[in-house]
């Protein structure tokens, strides 16, 4: 059965897309720690553990995530973009890219932001515009 992230990447479930190519997809986390919190996934591999990925997919995912992180940093005011790979929430490999002002911005125990659909769309559009400049 397809994971929720596979359904998102296929457009079966709506998302706030920030970047994509034929192999990878990036979209805003709907329960963000901070504005711009993004998830990056492989489109065609549903394994839930990043280190089970074949080397080509792993390297491609990391390279794609780097471009997305650069786009986030250009679109969202932050000191840097943090990277987390937990892999326990959804059984599909995913990388969290989190705009940081301070280390506590990566505390997954903290209360999540509540953003309006308009805020999500504005943030996603800004990141996507910056990503497209990198292409």
Short mmCIF file of N, CA and C in Angstrom, two decimals, residues 1-89:
data_model
loop_
_atom_site.label_atom_id
_atom_site.label_comp_id
_atom_site.label_asym_id
_atom_site.label_seq_id
_atom_site.Cartn_x
_atom_site.Cartn_y
_atom_site.Cartn_z
N UNK A 1 0.84 -1.18 0.00
CA UNK A 1 0.00 0.00 0.00
C UNK A 1 0.89 1.25 0.00
N UNK A 2 0.53 2.22 -0.80
CA UNK A 2 1.31 3.45 -0.92
C UNK A 2 1.27 4.24 0.39
N UNK A 3 2.40 4.84 0.74
CA UNK A 3 2.46 5.68 1.93
C UNK A 3 1.79 7.02 1.65
N UNK A 4 1.48 7.74 2.72
CA UNK A 4 0.89 9.07 2.57
C UNK A 4 1.83 9.98 1.78
N UNK A 5 3.15 9.82 1.95
CA UNK A 5 4.09 10.66 1.21
C UNK A 5 4.11 10.30 -0.28
N UNK A 6 3.95 9.02 -0.61
CA UNK A 6 3.86 8.64 -2.01
C UNK A 6 2.63 9.27 -2.63
N UNK A 7 1.51 9.24 -1.91
CA UNK A 7 0.28 9.85 -2.40
C UNK A 7 0.43 11.35 -2.57
N UNK A 8 1.17 12.00 -1.67
CA UNK A 8 1.44 13.44 -1.80
C UNK A 8 2.27 13.70 -3.06
N UNK A 9 3.35 12.94 -3.26
CA UNK A 9 4.22 13.14 -4.42
C UNK A 9 3.49 12.89 -5.73
N UNK A 10 2.49 12.00 -5.72
CA UNK A 10 1.71 11.72 -6.94
C UNK A 10 0.57 12.71 -7.15
N UNK A 11 0.37 13.62 -6.18
CA UNK A 11 -0.70 14.60 -6.30
C UNK A 11 -2.06 14.07 -5.86
N UNK A 12 -2.08 12.89 -5.25
CA UNK A 12 -3.35 12.31 -4.79
C UNK A 12 -3.82 12.96 -3.49
N UNK A 13 -2.89 13.52 -2.75
CA UNK A 13 -3.18 14.27 -1.53
C UNK A 13 -2.55 15.64 -1.72
N UNK A 14 -3.27 16.72 -1.43
CA UNK A 14 -2.70 18.06 -1.64
C UNK A 14 -1.51 18.33 -0.72
N UNK A 15 -0.61 19.16 -1.22
CA UNK A 15 0.55 19.58 -0.43
C UNK A 15 0.97 20.97 -0.88
N UNK A 16 1.86 21.55 -0.10
CA UNK A 16 2.45 22.84 -0.46
C UNK A 16 3.85 22.57 -1.02
N UNK A 17 3.89 22.33 -2.34
CA UNK A 17 5.14 21.96 -3.03
C UNK A 17 6.12 23.13 -3.00
N UNK A 18 7.38 22.80 -2.71
CA UNK A 18 8.43 23.81 -2.79
C UNK A 18 9.48 23.46 -3.84
N UNK A 19 9.54 22.18 -4.27
CA UNK A 19 10.51 21.78 -5.29
C UNK A 19 10.18 20.35 -5.72
N UNK A 20 10.57 20.03 -6.95
CA UNK A 20 10.40 18.66 -7.41
C UNK A 20 11.25 18.42 -8.65
N UNK A 21 11.55 17.16 -8.86
CA UNK A 21 12.08 16.68 -10.12
C UNK A 21 11.52 15.27 -10.30
N UNK A 22 11.98 14.54 -11.28
CA UNK A 22 11.37 13.24 -11.54
C UNK A 22 11.63 12.22 -10.43
N UNK A 23 12.66 12.42 -9.63
CA UNK A 23 13.02 11.45 -8.59
C UNK A 23 12.69 11.87 -7.17
N UNK A 24 12.54 13.17 -6.92
CA UNK A 24 12.39 13.66 -5.55
C UNK A 24 11.32 14.75 -5.48
N UNK A 25 10.79 14.93 -4.28
CA UNK A 25 9.71 15.90 -4.07
C UNK A 25 9.92 16.56 -2.71
N UNK A 26 9.71 17.87 -2.65
CA UNK A 26 9.84 18.61 -1.39
C UNK A 26 8.57 19.43 -1.17
N UNK A 27 8.09 19.42 0.07
CA UNK A 27 6.85 20.10 0.41
C UNK A 27 6.89 20.55 1.86
N UNK A 28 6.09 21.56 2.17
CA UNK A 28 6.06 22.07 3.53
C UNK A 28 5.43 21.05 4.48
N UNK A 29 6.04 20.93 5.65
CA UNK A 29 5.46 20.11 6.72
C UNK A 29 4.19 20.83 7.20
N UNK A 30 3.07 20.12 7.29
CA UNK A 30 1.82 20.77 7.71
C UNK A 30 1.73 20.93 9.23
N UNK A 31 2.71 20.38 9.94
CA UNK A 31 2.83 20.60 11.39
C UNK A 31 4.23 21.14 11.66
N UNK A 32 4.50 22.34 11.17
CA UNK A 32 5.89 22.84 11.20
C UNK A 32 6.37 23.27 12.58
N UNK A 33 7.67 23.10 12.78
CA UNK A 33 8.32 23.65 13.97
C UNK A 33 8.50 25.14 13.82
N UNK A 34 8.84 25.58 12.59
CA UNK A 34 9.03 26.99 12.26
C UNK A 34 8.53 27.20 10.83
N UNK A 35 8.34 28.45 10.44
CA UNK A 35 7.93 28.75 9.07
C UNK A 35 9.03 28.28 8.11
N UNK A 36 8.61 27.56 7.08
CA UNK A 36 9.56 27.06 6.08
C UNK A 36 9.99 25.62 6.32
N UNK A 37 9.57 24.99 7.42
CA UNK A 37 9.90 23.59 7.71
C UNK A 37 9.43 22.73 6.55
N UNK A 38 10.37 22.07 5.91
CA UNK A 38 10.13 21.35 4.66
C UNK A 38 10.52 19.88 4.79
N UNK A 39 9.79 19.02 4.09
CA UNK A 39 10.11 17.59 4.01
C UNK A 39 10.56 17.27 2.60
N UNK A 40 11.60 16.46 2.49
CA UNK A 40 12.15 16.05 1.19
C UNK A 40 12.10 14.53 1.13
N UNK A 41 11.51 14.02 0.04
CA UNK A 41 11.33 12.57 -0.08
C UNK A 41 11.76 12.06 -1.45
N UNK A 42 12.14 10.78 -1.51
CA UNK A 42 12.28 10.15 -2.83
C UNK A 42 10.89 9.79 -3.34
N UNK A 43 10.66 9.97 -4.62
CA UNK A 43 9.34 9.67 -5.20
C UNK A 43 9.08 8.17 -5.33
N UNK A 44 10.09 7.43 -5.72
CA UNK A 44 9.89 6.05 -6.17
C UNK A 44 10.38 4.99 -5.20
N UNK A 45 10.76 5.39 -4.00
CA UNK A 45 11.26 4.43 -3.01
C UNK A 45 10.50 4.67 -1.72
N UNK A 46 9.82 3.64 -1.24
CA UNK A 46 9.01 3.78 -0.04
C UNK A 46 9.68 3.21 1.21
N UNK A 47 10.93 2.85 1.13
CA UNK A 47 11.61 2.32 2.32
C UNK A 47 11.61 3.38 3.41
N UNK A 48 11.41 2.97 4.63
CA UNK A 48 11.29 3.95 5.72
C UNK A 48 12.61 4.28 6.40
N UNK A 49 13.72 3.73 5.93
CA UNK A 49 15.01 3.97 6.58
C UNK A 49 16.01 4.48 5.55
N UNK A 50 16.48 5.69 5.76
CA UNK A 50 17.34 6.35 4.78
C UNK A 50 18.57 5.53 4.41
N UNK A 51 19.11 4.79 5.36
CA UNK A 51 20.34 4.03 5.08
C UNK A 51 20.07 2.71 4.38
N UNK A 52 18.81 2.41 4.08
CA UNK A 52 18.47 1.28 3.22
C UNK A 52 18.43 1.69 1.75
N UNK A 53 18.47 2.99 1.47
CA UNK A 53 18.44 3.45 0.09
C UNK A 53 19.69 3.00 -0.65
N UNK A 54 19.54 2.71 -1.94
CA UNK A 54 20.73 2.42 -2.73
C UNK A 54 21.57 3.70 -2.84
N UNK A 55 22.83 3.56 -3.13
CA UNK A 55 23.75 4.69 -3.12
C UNK A 55 23.34 5.82 -4.08
N UNK A 56 22.82 5.46 -5.23
CA UNK A 56 22.42 6.47 -6.21
C UNK A 56 21.25 7.29 -5.68
N UNK A 57 20.25 6.63 -5.12
CA UNK A 57 19.09 7.34 -4.58
C UNK A 57 19.49 8.18 -3.38
N UNK A 58 20.33 7.62 -2.51
CA UNK A 58 20.79 8.35 -1.32
C UNK A 58 21.53 9.63 -1.73
N UNK A 59 22.48 9.50 -2.66
CA UNK A 59 23.25 10.66 -3.10
C UNK A 59 22.35 11.68 -3.80
N UNK A 60 21.42 11.20 -4.61
CA UNK A 60 20.50 12.10 -5.29
C UNK A 60 19.59 12.84 -4.32
N UNK A 61 19.10 12.13 -3.29
CA UNK A 61 18.25 12.74 -2.28
C UNK A 61 19.01 13.84 -1.54
N UNK A 62 20.24 13.57 -1.18
CA UNK A 62 21.05 14.56 -0.47
C UNK A 62 21.35 15.77 -1.35
N UNK A 63 21.67 15.55 -2.61
CA UNK A 63 21.95 16.66 -3.52
C UNK A 63 20.68 17.50 -3.75
N UNK A 64 19.54 16.85 -3.90
CA UNK A 64 18.28 17.57 -4.06
C UNK A 64 17.96 18.36 -2.79
N UNK A 65 18.14 17.74 -1.63
CA UNK A 65 17.88 18.42 -0.35
C UNK A 65 18.77 19.66 -0.20
N UNK A 66 20.01 19.58 -0.68
CA UNK A 66 20.91 20.72 -0.60
C UNK A 66 20.35 21.90 -1.39
N UNK A 67 19.87 21.65 -2.60
CA UNK A 67 19.29 22.73 -3.42
C UNK A 67 18.05 23.32 -2.75
N UNK A 68 17.24 22.44 -2.18
CA UNK A 68 16.04 22.91 -1.49
C UNK A 68 16.44 23.75 -0.27
N UNK A 69 17.45 23.31 0.47
CA UNK A 69 17.91 24.07 1.64
C UNK A 69 18.41 25.45 1.23
N UNK A 70 19.13 25.54 0.12
CA UNK A 70 19.60 26.84 -0.36
C UNK A 70 18.42 27.74 -0.73
N UNK A 71 17.39 27.15 -1.32
CA UNK A 71 16.19 27.92 -1.66
C UNK A 71 15.47 28.39 -0.40
N UNK A 72 15.38 27.51 0.59
CA UNK A 72 14.75 27.90 1.86
C UNK A 72 15.51 29.06 2.48
N UNK A 73 16.83 28.96 2.52
CA UNK A 73 17.64 30.00 3.14
C UNK A 73 17.47 31.33 2.42
N UNK A 74 17.27 31.30 1.11
CA UNK A 74 17.06 32.53 0.36
C UNK A 74 15.65 33.11 0.57
N UNK A 75 14.69 32.24 0.87
CA UNK A 75 13.29 32.68 0.97
C UNK A 75 12.82 32.97 2.39
N UNK A 76 13.43 32.32 3.37
CA UNK A 76 12.97 32.42 4.75
C UNK A 76 14.11 32.99 5.60
N UNK A 77 13.88 34.11 6.29
CA UNK A 77 14.95 34.66 7.13
C UNK A 77 15.39 33.64 8.19
N UNK A 78 16.67 33.25 8.14
CA UNK A 78 17.20 32.30 9.10
C UNK A 78 18.73 32.37 9.09
N UNK A 79 19.33 31.89 10.17
CA UNK A 79 20.79 31.85 10.25
C UNK A 79 21.35 30.72 9.40
N UNK A 80 20.63 29.60 9.37
CA UNK A 80 20.98 28.47 8.53
C UNK A 80 19.82 27.51 8.47
N UNK A 81 19.94 26.48 7.67
CA UNK A 81 18.91 25.46 7.57
C UNK A 81 19.44 24.18 8.19
N UNK A 82 18.73 23.70 9.21
CA UNK A 82 19.10 22.46 9.87
C UNK A 82 18.54 21.26 9.13
N UNK A 83 19.19 20.12 9.33
CA UNK A 83 18.80 18.87 8.68
C UNK A 83 18.57 17.81 9.75
N UNK A 84 17.41 17.16 9.69
CA UNK A 84 17.11 16.05 10.60
C UNK A 84 16.53 14.90 9.80
N UNK A 85 16.96 13.70 10.15
CA UNK A 85 16.38 12.50 9.59
C UNK A 85 16.01 11.61 10.76
N UNK A 86 14.71 11.57 11.05
CA UNK A 86 14.23 10.75 12.17
C UNK A 86 13.63 9.46 11.63
N UNK A 87 12.68 9.61 10.74
CA UNK A 87 12.12 8.44 10.08
C UNK A 87 11.16 7.61 10.89
N UNK A 88 10.65 8.15 11.98
CA UNK A 88 9.74 7.37 12.79
C UNK A 88 8.28 7.75 12.60
N UNK A 89 8.02 8.93 12.03
CA UNK A 89 6.66 9.43 11.94
C UNK A 89 5.88 8.80 10.79
#
